CSV table of C-alpha atoms and ligand atoms in Angstrom, one decimal:
chain,number,residue,atom,x,y,z
A,1,UNK,CA,30.8,20.5,-22.8
A,2,UNK,CA,29.2,18.8,-19.9
A,3,UNK,CA,27.1,15.9,-20.6
A,4,UNK,CA,23.4,16.6,-21.1
A,5,UNK,CA,22.0,13.7,-19.1
A,6,UNK,CA,18.3,14.3,-19.7
A,7,UNK,CA,18.7,14.0,-23.2
A,8,UNK,CA,20.1,10.6,-22.5
A,9,UNK,CA,17.2,9.3,-20.3
A,10,UNK,CA,14.8,6.8,-21.6
A,11,UNK,CA,11.3,7.9,-22.7
A,12,UNK,CA,10.0,6.0,-19.5
A,13,UNK,CA,11.4,8.6,-17.3
A,14,UNK,CA,9.2,11.5,-18.4
A,15,UNK,CA,6.7,10.7,-15.7
A,16,UNK,CA,9.5,10.1,-13.0
A,17,UNK,CA,9.6,13.4,-11.0
A,18,UNK,CA,10.0,14.4,-7.4
A,19,UNK,CA,7.0,15.8,-5.7
A,20,UNK,CA,7.0,19.6,-4.4
A,21,UNK,CA,5.0,18.2,-1.4
A,22,UNK,CA,8.1,16.2,-0.6
A,23,UNK,CA,10.1,19.4,-0.1
A,24,UNK,CA,7.5,20.9,2.0
A,25,UNK,CA,7.1,17.5,4.1
A,26,UNK,CA,11.1,17.5,4.9
A,27,UNK,CA,10.6,20.2,7.5
A,28,UNK,CA,8.2,17.8,9.3
A,29,UNK,CA,11.4,15.9,10.5
A,30,UNK,CA,11.7,18.7,13.1
A,31,UNK,CA,10.8,17.5,16.5
A,32,UNK,CA,8.2,20.2,17.3
A,33,UNK,CA,6.1,19.6,14.1
A,34,UNK,CA,3.1,16.8,14.6
A,35,UNK,CA,3.4,14.9,11.5
A,36,UNK,CA,0.2,13.3,10.4
A,37,UNK,CA,1.9,13.0,6.9
A,38,UNK,CA,3.6,9.7,6.9
A,39,UNK,CA,2.6,6.4,6.5
A,40,UNK,CA,4.6,4.8,9.2
A,41,UNK,CA,3.5,2.2,11.9
A,42,UNK,CA,4.3,3.2,15.5
A,43,UNK,CA,7.9,2.1,16.0
A,44,UNK,CA,7.2,1.3,19.7
A,45,UNK,CA,5.5,-1.8,18.6
A,46,UNK,CA,8.4,-3.2,16.4
A,47,UNK,CA,9.5,-6.5,17.6
A,48,UNK,CA,13.1,-5.5,18.5
A,49,UNK,CA,13.7,-8.1,20.9
A,50,UNK,CA,12.2,-11.0,18.9
A,51,UNK,CA,14.4,-9.9,15.8
A,52,UNK,CA,17.4,-9.6,18.2
A,53,UNK,CA,17.0,-13.1,19.2
A,54,UNK,CA,16.2,-14.4,15.8
A,55,UNK,CA,19.1,-13.0,14.0
A,56,UNK,CA,21.2,-14.4,16.9
A,57,UNK,CA,19.8,-17.7,16.5
A,58,UNK,CA,20.0,-17.8,12.5
A,59,UNK,CA,23.6,-16.7,12.5
A,60,UNK,CA,24.8,-19.1,15.3
A,61,UNK,CA,23.0,-22.2,13.8
A,62,UNK,CA,22.9,-21.5,9.9
A,63,UNK,CA,25.2,-18.5,9.5
A,64,UNK,CA,26.9,-19.7,6.4
A,65,UNK,CA,23.3,-20.2,4.7
A,66,UNK,CA,22.1,-16.9,5.9
A,67,UNK,CA,24.9,-14.8,4.5
A,68,UNK,CA,24.9,-16.8,1.0
A,69,UNK,CA,23.1,-16.0,-2.1
A,70,UNK,CA,19.6,-17.9,-2.1
A,71,UNK,CA,16.6,-18.9,-4.5
A,72,UNK,CA,14.8,-16.0,-6.3
A,73,UNK,CA,11.5,-17.5,-5.3
A,74,UNK,CA,12.3,-16.7,-1.5
A,75,UNK,CA,13.2,-18.9,1.7
A,76,UNK,CA,11.3,-22.2,1.4
A,77,UNK,CA,10.2,-22.6,5.0
A,78,UNK,CA,8.9,-19.0,5.0
A,79,UNK,CA,6.9,-19.7,1.8
A,80,UNK,CA,5.3,-22.8,3.3
A,81,UNK,CA,4.3,-20.8,6.5
A,82,UNK,CA,2.8,-18.1,4.2
A,83,UNK,CA,0.7,-20.6,2.2
A,84,UNK,CA,-0.6,-22.3,5.7
A,85,UNK,CA,-1.4,-19.0,7.1
A,86,UNK,CA,-3.3,-17.6,4.0
A,87,UNK,CA,-4.9,-20.7,3.8
A,88,UNK,CA,-6.6,-20.1,7.1
A,89,UNK,CA,-7.8,-16.7,5.9
A,90,UNK,CA,-9.5,-18.5,3.0
A,91,UNK,CA,-6.8,-18.1,0.2
A,92,UNK,CA,-6.4,-21.4,-1.5
A,93,UNK,CA,-2.5,-21.5,-2.4
A,94,UNK,CA,0.6,-23.7,-2.1
A,95,UNK,CA,4.2,-22.5,-1.2
A,96,UNK,CA,4.8,-22.8,-5.2
A,97,UNK,CA,2.4,-19.9,-5.8
A,98,UNK,CA,4.5,-17.5,-3.3
A,99,UNK,CA,7.2,-15.2,-4.5
A,100,UNK,CA,8.9,-13.2,-1.7
A,101,UNK,CA,9.5,-9.8,-2.8
A,102,UNK,CA,11.4,-6.6,-1.4
A,103,UNK,CA,8.3,-5.0,0.0
A,104,UNK,CA,4.9,-4.9,-2.0
A,105,UNK,CA,6.5,-2.0,-3.8
A,106,UNK,CA,8.7,-4.3,-5.7
A,107,UNK,CA,5.7,-6.5,-6.7
A,108,UNK,CA,4.0,-3.4,-8.0
A,109,UNK,CA,7.1,-2.8,-10.0
A,110,UNK,CA,7.3,-6.4,-11.6
A,111,UNK,CA,3.6,-6.3,-12.4
A,112,UNK,CA,4.1,-3.1,-14.3
A,113,UNK,CA,7.4,-5.0,-15.9
A,114,UNK,CA,5.6,-8.1,-16.7
A,115,UNK,CA,2.0,-6.6,-17.9
A,116,UNK,CA,2.4,-3.0,-19.0
A,117,UNK,CA,3.3,-1.8,-22.6
A,118,UNK,CA,3.3,2.1,-22.8
A,119,UNK,CA,-0.3,3.2,-23.2
A,120,UNK,CA,-1.7,0.2,-21.6
A,121,UNK,CA,-4.7,0.9,-19.2
A,122,UNK,CA,-4.8,-0.1,-15.5
A,123,UNK,CA,-8.2,0.3,-13.7
A,124,UNK,CA,-7.7,2.1,-10.3
A,125,UNK,CA,-9.8,3.7,-7.6
A,126,UNK,CA,-10.2,7.3,-7.4
A,127,UNK,CA,-8.1,7.9,-5.2
A,128,UNK,CA,-5.5,5.2,-5.1
A,129,UNK,CA,-2.1,4.3,-3.7
A,130,UNK,CA,0.6,6.9,-4.6
A,131,UNK,CA,3.2,4.2,-4.8
A,132,UNK,CA,1.4,2.1,-7.3
A,133,UNK,CA,0.7,5.0,-9.4
A,134,UNK,CA,4.3,5.8,-9.5
A,135,UNK,CA,5.2,2.3,-10.4
A,136,UNK,CA,2.7,2.2,-13.3
A,137,UNK,CA,3.6,5.6,-14.4
A,138,UNK,CA,7.2,4.4,-14.8
A,139,UNK,CA,6.1,1.8,-17.4
A,140,UNK,CA,4.1,4.5,-19.2
A,141,UNK,CA,0.6,3.3,-18.1
A,142,UNK,CA,-2.7,5.2,-18.8
A,143,UNK,CA,-5.7,4.7,-16.3
A,144,UNK,CA,-9.3,3.9,-16.2
A,145,UNK,CA,-10.4,5.4,-13.1
A,146,UNK,CA,-13.3,4.3,-11.0
A,147,UNK,CA,-15.0,6.4,-8.2
A,148,UNK,CA,-15.2,5.0,-4.7
A,149,UNK,CA,-17.8,5.7,-2.0
A,150,UNK,CA,-18.0,4.5,2.0
A,151,UNK,CA,-18.2,1.0,0.4
A,152,UNK,CA,-15.3,1.2,-1.4
A,153,UNK,CA,-14.9,0.9,-5.4
A,154,UNK,CA,-18.2,1.7,-7.0
A,155,UNK,CA,-18.9,-1.6,-9.2
A,156,UNK,CA,-22.3,-0.4,-10.9
A,157,UNK,CA,-20.6,0.8,-14.1
A,158,UNK,CA,-17.5,-1.7,-14.0
A,159,UNK,CA,-19.1,-3.8,-17.2
A,160,UNK,CA,-19.2,-0.5,-19.3
A,161,UNK,CA,-15.9,0.7,-18.0
A,162,UNK,CA,-14.2,-2.7,-18.7
A,163,UNK,CA,-15.7,-3.0,-22.1
A,164,UNK,CA,-14.9,0.5,-23.1
A,165,UNK,CA,-11.6,1.0,-21.6
A,166,UNK,CA,-10.2,-2.5,-22.1
A,167,UNK,CA,-7.8,-2.3,-19.1
A,168,UNK,CA,-4.9,-5.0,-18.9
A,169,UNK,CA,-5.3,-5.0,-14.9
A,170,UNK,CA,-7.6,-4.0,-12.1
A,171,UNK,CA,-5.7,-2.6,-9.2
A,172,UNK,CA,-7.9,-2.8,-6.1
A,173,UNK,CA,-7.3,-2.1,-2.2
A,174,UNK,CA,-10.2,-3.7,-0.4
A,175,UNK,CA,-9.1,-3.2,3.1
A,176,UNK,CA,-8.7,0.0,4.7
A,177,UNK,CA,-7.5,1.6,1.5
A,178,UNK,CA,-4.4,3.9,1.3
A,179,UNK,CA,-5.2,6.8,1.1
A,180,UNK,CA,-8.9,6.8,1.9
A,181,UNK,CA,-9.1,4.2,4.9
A,182,UNK,CA,-12.2,2.8,3.2
A,183,UNK,CA,-13.1,-0.8,3.1
A,184,UNK,CA,-14.8,-2.7,0.2
A,185,UNK,CA,-18.2,-4.3,1.1
A,186,UNK,CA,-18.7,-8.1,0.5
A,187,UNK,CA,-21.3,-7.3,-2.3
A,188,UNK,CA,-18.7,-5.0,-4.1
A,189,UNK,CA,-16.1,-7.6,-3.9
A,190,UNK,CA,-18.2,-10.2,-5.4
A,191,UNK,CA,-19.3,-7.7,-8.0
A,192,UNK,CA,-15.7,-6.7,-8.6
A,193,UNK,CA,-14.5,-10.3,-9.1
A,194,UNK,CA,-17.6,-11.4,-11.3
A,195,UNK,CA,-17.1,-8.6,-13.6
A,196,UNK,CA,-13.2,-9.2,-13.9
A,197,UNK,CA,-14.2,-12.8,-14.8
A,198,UNK,CA,-16.7,-11.8,-17.5
A,199,UNK,CA,-14.1,-9.5,-19.1
A,200,UNK,CA,-11.3,-11.7,-18.4
A,201,UNK,CA,-9.0,-8.9,-16.8
A,202,UNK,CA,-6.9,-10.0,-13.9
A,203,UNK,CA,-7.1,-8.2,-10.5
A,204,UNK,CA,-4.1,-7.1,-8.4
A,205,UNK,CA,-5.3,-7.2,-4.8
A,206,UNK,CA,-3.0,-5.1,-2.7
A,207,UNK,CA,-3.6,-5.9,1.1
A,208,UNK,CA,-1.1,-4.6,3.5
A,209,UNK,CA,-3.7,-3.6,6.1
A,210,UNK,CA,-6.2,-6.4,6.3
A,211,UNK,CA,-4.7,-7.7,9.5
A,212,UNK,CA,-4.9,-4.2,11.1
A,213,UNK,CA,-8.6,-4.4,11.9
A,214,UNK,CA,-9.5,-3.0,15.2
A,215,UNK,CA,-13.3,-3.5,15.3
A,216,UNK,CA,-15.9,-5.2,12.9
A,217,UNK,CA,-15.7,-8.3,11.1
A,218,UNK,CA,-13.0,-9.4,8.4
A,219,UNK,CA,-14.3,-9.8,5.0
A,220,UNK,CA,-13.2,-12.6,2.4
A,221,UNK,CA,-10.4,-11.4,0.2
A,222,UNK,CA,-10.8,-11.0,-3.5
A,223,UNK,CA,-8.5,-14.0,-3.8
A,224,UNK,CA,-10.8,-16.2,-1.8
A,225,UNK,CA,-13.9,-15.4,-4.0
A,226,UNK,CA,-11.9,-15.9,-7.2
A,227,UNK,CA,-12.3,-19.5,-8.7
A,228,UNK,CA,-10.7,-18.6,-12.0
A,229,UNK,CA,-7.2,-17.9,-11.0
A,230,UNK,CA,-7.7,-14.3,-11.9
A,231,UNK,CA,-6.5,-12.4,-8.7
A,232,UNK,CA,-2.7,-11.8,-7.9
A,233,UNK,CA,-2.6,-11.3,-4.3
A,234,UNK,CA,0.0,-9.0,-2.4
A,235,UNK,CA,0.8,-9.1,1.2
A,236,UNK,CA,3.7,-7.5,3.2
A,237,UNK,CA,5.5,-7.8,6.5
A,238,UNK,CA,5.7,-4.0,6.6
A,239,UNK,CA,2.5,-3.4,8.7
A,240,UNK,CA,2.4,-6.5,10.8
A,241,UNK,CA,6.1,-6.9,11.7
A,242,UNK,CA,8.4,-3.9,10.5
A,243,UNK,CA,8.8,-2.2,7.1
A,244,UNK,CA,12.4,-1.9,7.3
A,245,UNK,CA,12.7,-5.6,6.7
A,246,UNK,CA,11.5,-4.8,3.0
A,247,UNK,CA,9.8,-8.4,3.1
A,248,UNK,CA,6.5,-9.0,1.3
A,249,UNK,CA,4.9,-11.7,-0.7
A,250,UNK,CA,3.0,-12.3,-4.1
A,251,UNK,CA,0.4,-15.1,-4.4
A,252,UNK,CA,0.6,-15.9,-7.9
A,253,UNK,CA,-1.5,-18.1,-10.4
A,254,UNK,CA,0.5,-21.2,-11.4
A,255,UNK,CA,0.7,-20.0,-15.0
A,256,UNK,CA,2.4,-16.7,-13.9
A,257,UNK,CA,4.8,-17.9,-11.4
A,258,UNK,CA,7.8,-18.6,-13.7
A,259,UNK,CA,7.4,-15.3,-15.4
A,260,UNK,CA,7.4,-13.2,-12.2
A,261,UNK,CA,10.6,-15.1,-10.9
A,262,UNK,CA,12.2,-14.1,-14.4
A,263,UNK,CA,11.3,-10.5,-13.8
A,264,UNK,CA,12.6,-10.5,-10.3
A,265,UNK,CA,16.1,-11.9,-11.1
A,266,UNK,CA,17.6,-9.1,-13.1
A,267,UNK,CA,15.9,-6.7,-10.4
A,268,UNK,CA,17.7,-8.0,-7.4
A,269,UNK,CA,18.5,-11.9,-7.8
A,270,UNK,CA,16.6,-12.5,-4.7
A,271,UNK,CA,15.4,-10.9,-1.4
A,272,UNK,CA,17.9,-10.8,1.6
A,273,UNK,CA,18.4,-14.4,2.8
A,274,UNK,CA,19.0,-13.4,6.4
A,275,UNK,CA,15.9,-11.2,6.6
A,276,UNK,CA,13.9,-14.2,5.2
A,277,UNK,CA,15.4,-16.5,7.7
A,278,UNK,CA,15.2,-14.2,10.7
A,279,UNK,CA,11.5,-13.4,10.0
A,280,UNK,CA,10.7,-17.0,9.8
A,281,UNK,CA,12.3,-17.5,13.1
A,282,UNK,CA,10.1,-14.8,14.5
A,283,UNK,CA,6.9,-16.1,12.9
A,284,UNK,CA,7.1,-19.9,13.1
A,285,UNK,CA,5.6,-20.2,16.5
A,286,UNK,CA,2.7,-18.0,15.9
A,287,UNK,CA,4.2,-14.7,17.0
A,288,UNK,CA,2.3,-12.6,14.4
A,289,UNK,CA,-1.1,-14.4,15.3
A,290,UNK,CA,-0.6,-13.1,18.9
A,291,UNK,CA,-0.1,-9.4,17.8
A,292,UNK,CA,-2.5,-7.1,19.2
A,293,UNK,CA,-3.0,-4.6,16.4
A,294,UNK,CA,-6.0,-2.8,18.5
A,295,UNK,CA,-3.6,-1.6,21.1
A,296,UNK,CA,-0.5,-1.6,19.0
A,297,UNK,CA,-1.7,0.8,16.2
A,298,UNK,CA,-5.0,2.7,17.3
A,299,UNK,CA,-4.6,5.6,19.7
A,300,UNK,CA,-7.5,5.5,22.1
A,301,UNK,CA,-8.3,9.3,21.5
A,302,UNK,CA,-8.6,8.7,17.7
A,303,UNK,CA,-12.2,7.5,18.0
A,304,UNK,CA,-13.2,10.6,15.8
A,305,UNK,CA,-12.3,8.5,13.0
A,306,UNK,CA,-14.8,5.9,11.1
A,307,UNK,CA,-11.8,3.9,10.1
A,308,UNK,CA,-12.2,0.4,11.3
A,309,UNK,CA,-8.3,-0.4,10.7
A,310,UNK,CA,-5.4,0.5,8.7
A,311,UNK,CA,-3.2,3.8,9.3
A,312,UNK,CA,-5.2,6.4,7.6
A,313,UNK,CA,-8.1,8.7,7.7
A,314,UNK,CA,-9.4,10.6,4.6
A,315,UNK,CA,-10.9,14.0,4.7
A,316,UNK,CA,-12.6,15.7,2.1
A,317,UNK,CA,-12.7,19.8,2.7
A,318,UNK,CA,-15.2,22.1,0.9
A,319,UNK,CA,-14.8,22.8,-2.6
A,320,UNK,CA,-12.4,25.8,-3.2
A,321,UNK,CA,-9.8,24.8,-0.5
A,322,UNK,CA,-6.6,23.5,-1.9
A,323,UNK,CA,-4.9,21.2,0.5
A,324,UNK,CA,-1.7,22.1,-1.0
A,325,UNK,CA,-2.0,25.8,0.0
A,326,UNK,CA,-3.3,24.5,3.4
A,327,UNK,CA,-0.1,22.3,4.0
A,328,UNK,CA,2.0,25.7,3.9
A,329,UNK,CA,-0.2,27.3,6.6
A,330,UNK,CA,-0.3,24.1,8.5
A,331,UNK,CA,3.4,23.6,8.5
A,332,UNK,CA,3.8,27.0,9.9
A,333,UNK,CA,1.3,26.0,12.8
A,334,UNK,CA,3.6,23.0,13.1
A,335,UNK,CA,1.4,20.2,12.1
A,336,UNK,CA,1.6,18.3,8.6
A,337,UNK,CA,-0.5,15.9,6.6
A,338,UNK,CA,-0.2,14.7,2.8
A,339,UNK,CA,-2.5,16.8,0.2
A,340,UNK,CA,-4.7,14.2,-1.5
A,341,UNK,CA,-4.1,15.3,-5.1
A,342,UNK,CA,-1.1,13.0,-5.6
A,343,UNK,CA,-3.4,9.9,-5.0
A,344,UNK,CA,-5.6,10.8,-8.1
A,345,UNK,CA,-4.1,9.5,-11.3
A,346,UNK,CA,-6.2,12.3,-12.9
A,347,UNK,CA,-4.7,14.9,-10.6
A,348,UNK,CA,-8.0,16.0,-9.3
A,349,UNK,CA,-8.8,15.9,-5.5
A,350,UNK,CA,-7.3,19.3,-4.7
A,351,UNK,CA,-9.7,19.4,-1.6
A,352,UNK,CA,-8.7,16.2,0.1
A,353,UNK,CA,-6.1,15.2,2.5
A,354,UNK,CA,-4.7,11.9,4.2
A,355,UNK,CA,-4.1,11.9,7.9
A,356,UNK,CA,-1.9,9.1,9.4
A,357,UNK,CA,-2.7,8.4,13.1
A,358,UNK,CA,-0.4,5.4,13.9
A,359,UNK,CA,2.9,7.4,14.2
A,360,UNK,CA,2.0,9.8,16.9
A,361,UNK,CA,0.9,9.7,20.6
A,362,UNK,CA,-2.8,10.2,21.3
A,363,UNK,CA,-1.9,13.6,22.9
A,364,UNK,CA,0.1,14.8,20.0
A,365,UNK,CA,-2.6,13.6,17.7
A,366,UNK,CA,-5.0,15.7,19.2
A,367,UNK,CA,-3.0,18.6,19.4
A,368,UNK,CA,-2.2,18.1,15.7
A,369,UNK,CA,-5.9,17.9,14.7
A,370,UNK,CA,-6.5,21.0,16.9
A,371,UNK,CA,-3.8,23.1,14.9
A,372,UNK,CA,-5.1,21.7,11.7
A,373,UNK,CA,-8.7,22.5,12.5
A,374,UNK,CA,-7.4,26.3,13.2
A,375,UNK,CA,-5.5,26.5,9.9
A,376,UNK,CA,-8.8,25.0,8.0
A,377,UNK,CA,-10.9,27.7,9.6
A,378,UNK,CA,-8.6,30.5,8.6
A,379,UNK,CA,-8.2,29.3,5.1
A,380,UNK,CA,-12.2,29.0,4.8
A,381,UNK,CA,-12.4,32.4,6.2
A,382,UNK,CA,-9.8,33.5,3.4
A,383,UNK,CA,-12.1,32.2,0.5
A,384,UNK,CA,-15.5,33.2,1.6
A,385,UNK,CA,-16.8,33.4,-1.9
A,386,UNK,CA,-16.2,29.7,-2.4
A,387,UNK,CA,-17.5,28.5,1.1
B,401,PMP,N1,0.6,-1.0,-1.2
B,401,PMP,C1,0.0,-0.1,-0.3
B,401,PMP,C2,-1.3,0.2,-0.5
B,401,PMP,C3,0.8,0.6,0.7
B,401,PMP,O1,0.1,1.4,1.4
B,401,PMP,C4,2.2,0.3,0.8
B,401,PMP,C5,3.1,0.9,1.9
B,401,PMP,N2,2.8,2.1,2.4
B,401,PMP,C6,2.8,-0.5,0.0
B,401,PMP,C7,2.0,-1.1,-1.0
B,401,PMP,C8,4.1,-0.8,-0.2
B,401,PMP,O2,4.5,-1.8,1.1
B,401,PMP,P1,5.9,-2.3,1.4
B,401,PMP,O3,6.7,-2.2,0.1
B,401,PMP,O4,6.5,-1.6,2.6
B,401,PMP,O5,5.4,-3.7,1.6
C-alpha cells in the first residue's frame, strides 16, 4: 500500500494550497504574452556591475569569513548601516534592534511563528498582501478585515473593531500598498498608531515600497510616530537593489529581539553571509541613496495611473465582472494580470485586479492595456444584465 501522505500532514497545512491562478499565469512566461501580473522590479536596473565588483572584493579580502557560518542576527556592519539610514528617515533604532532576514517574507513567517496560535486574529486591510495572508494562514490565523479608501486603511471604526475582535496584531502597508498601490494619509497613520496604543495591539509595518516614490512628499513611517515600542518595522532590499538577494530586515523593539533570533535559528541559522557582505559593500558608500527610482521603475507612458510610487495599480471593474474569468480571455489575447480575489482574506473582491507596471517597457505596457481594455469590453458586453 502506498503511503497516504495527506493523512500525515499537520493541521496547519489545511490552508496551504496552490492557486489555480498560478496555473493560468504559467503561460505568461511565453515571450509574446504581455504580463502585468508579476510583482517584479525592472531587471534592467539591477546593479549587476556593482555586485560583480563587490563579490570579487569580498572574496579577495575576506573570503574565508564570507563563506563561513555567521551570526543569526545578521552581519554587524550591515545592521549598523541600516540603523543609521533608518534614523535619517525618522525611525529611532540601534543596530541591536535590527534582525537580518531572508526577505521580508521570512519576517512575516517568523511573526506568525512567534505570535499566532490557531484561531488568533490579525487585523488586515481589505485587500492586503497575498504573501502575508499565506504566511498567517499557515499558522491558522483568523482575520479582522478593515476597509480601505484612497487614503489607505479606514481608521474611523478602529476602536470598535479592536475592542470587538481583539486581534493579536495589526498588519499595515502604509506606502504604495500591495496590491492597491494606495498610500495611507498622515492623519490615518496617526489615528492607527493611537488606536493601537489605546488597545495595546502591536503593529507590523511592512514597507517594501516606501523608497519607490516618484512624486509627492514622503510621509512619516508608523514606526517614527510610535513612542511606545508597539511597531515592528519590515524593510527589504528586494525593491531597492534586487529581490534575488533575499535580503531584508526587521526593526524590533528591545523586548522582542531575542525571541525573534530564537525563531529564526531553527528556520535557517542565519541569512547568507556572503550576500550580506556584498550588499554592505554596495551600500556603504551611499549607492542606494543615489538610486533614481523615478527613471528606474516608472515608465513615462504610465501616467494614466494615480500611483505616486510602488509597482502596482489597482483596478475595480463593474460588479458582475469576475476577473478570474476575464483572465482566461485576457491570456487568449496575450496579456495577463492578477485577479484581485486572492488579496482578500474573506475571498471577496471578484471584480478587482492588480496590474504591475515595472516589468514591461512603456510600449508593451500600452499595448497590454489596450488588449486588456478590449477584453474588458467584451466581458461587459457578455454580461449586459449586470452592467
Ligand atoms: N511585503 C510586501 C507588501 C511585498 O509586496 C513583498 C514582495 N512582493 C514582500 C513583503 C516580500 O518581499 P521580500 O521577501 O522579497 O523581501
